[in-house]
């Protein structure tokens, strides 16, 4: 590797950028992570469900394999992160129960279960009584469900705080700023980044991990980062820690409820094409509460403690965009859409392998930016 390629700038300090920065710094390269508000963007607005099986979608088989691989690597990733940072990431092996509210939901869950079984996923169909034996707070009216015992959760905010600490302890530098342009030299290789305050930062490699803002950086080929913001609103409720609403992640087809282990539950989330708007609306709060109380009536008694809106980086095919671009030294890791927290370990390891050793792992090969070469609408 040319000496200058050892100076890496990571654009974006969310879970993806921080985990990449941590991994690359741990491999001995010089890393600067640039973000004006590291750790407080979309990663802090997520719910932290790690649910490849219960959130499997028809037609997304390649993405399912990546999601499963990342879920499998979570325990080891968290252990290493906690060792390095000295902080808990709030990983909970809780499982997920998806419930049907009526017979239409029931029919959809049967189709989902067929898809899950066809892909060898560990998901079991349960009757209503069996669901309520597992989770007594569920409404008596629910019509059965699917238990995904391997779908867990992480406290995404604790994860990000631990990643910030791990970055610092591994020698990565955090720079408070905003990258406006990636510059390349005559040879077509990355040479520096420009910041909004006029500073220029020389570097030999750049990783763009700026979520839905990745497409607004000059010098990054637009077809490599066809991302758009997809708004998600989420609420936090709080009850007594000793009397949790549920011990598993609970979801219906419309809402999910993720416990934090301290009496708080995150309930989410809307999926809205609203550009960069992050207003929390009364209608969304109403719908989230209504849908939650329908399956977990006891939620009505909890305190509403926080409302949040974040922006997922959506891509044209809902899959992440991870890999080298046509510009030498420029890598992208964005477009994680609804799976940013879940895909953090696999993205970090694959991008570190690419930046440090120049190798594209088989896992991320289908997700390179070249698949959009014919245009962002493909
Ligand atoms: N993965 C959950 C969400 O994006 O709302």
CSV table of C-alpha atoms and ligand atoms in Angstrom, one decimal, residues 55 256 269 312 338, ligand 1:
chain,number,residue,atom,x,y,z
A,55,UNK,CA,-38.2,-8.4,9.0
A,256,UNK,CA,-42.7,-2.6,16.6
A,269,UNK,CA,-41.6,3.6,13.1
A,312,UNK,CA,-32.8,6.4,6.9
A,338,UNK,CA,-33.9,0.0,7.5
B,1,LIG,N1,-35.5,-1.3,10.9
B,1,LIG,C1,-36.6,-0.6,11.5
B,1,LIG,C2,-36.9,0.7,10.8
B,1,LIG,O1,-36.2,1.1,9.9
B,1,LIG,O2,-37.8,1.3,11.2
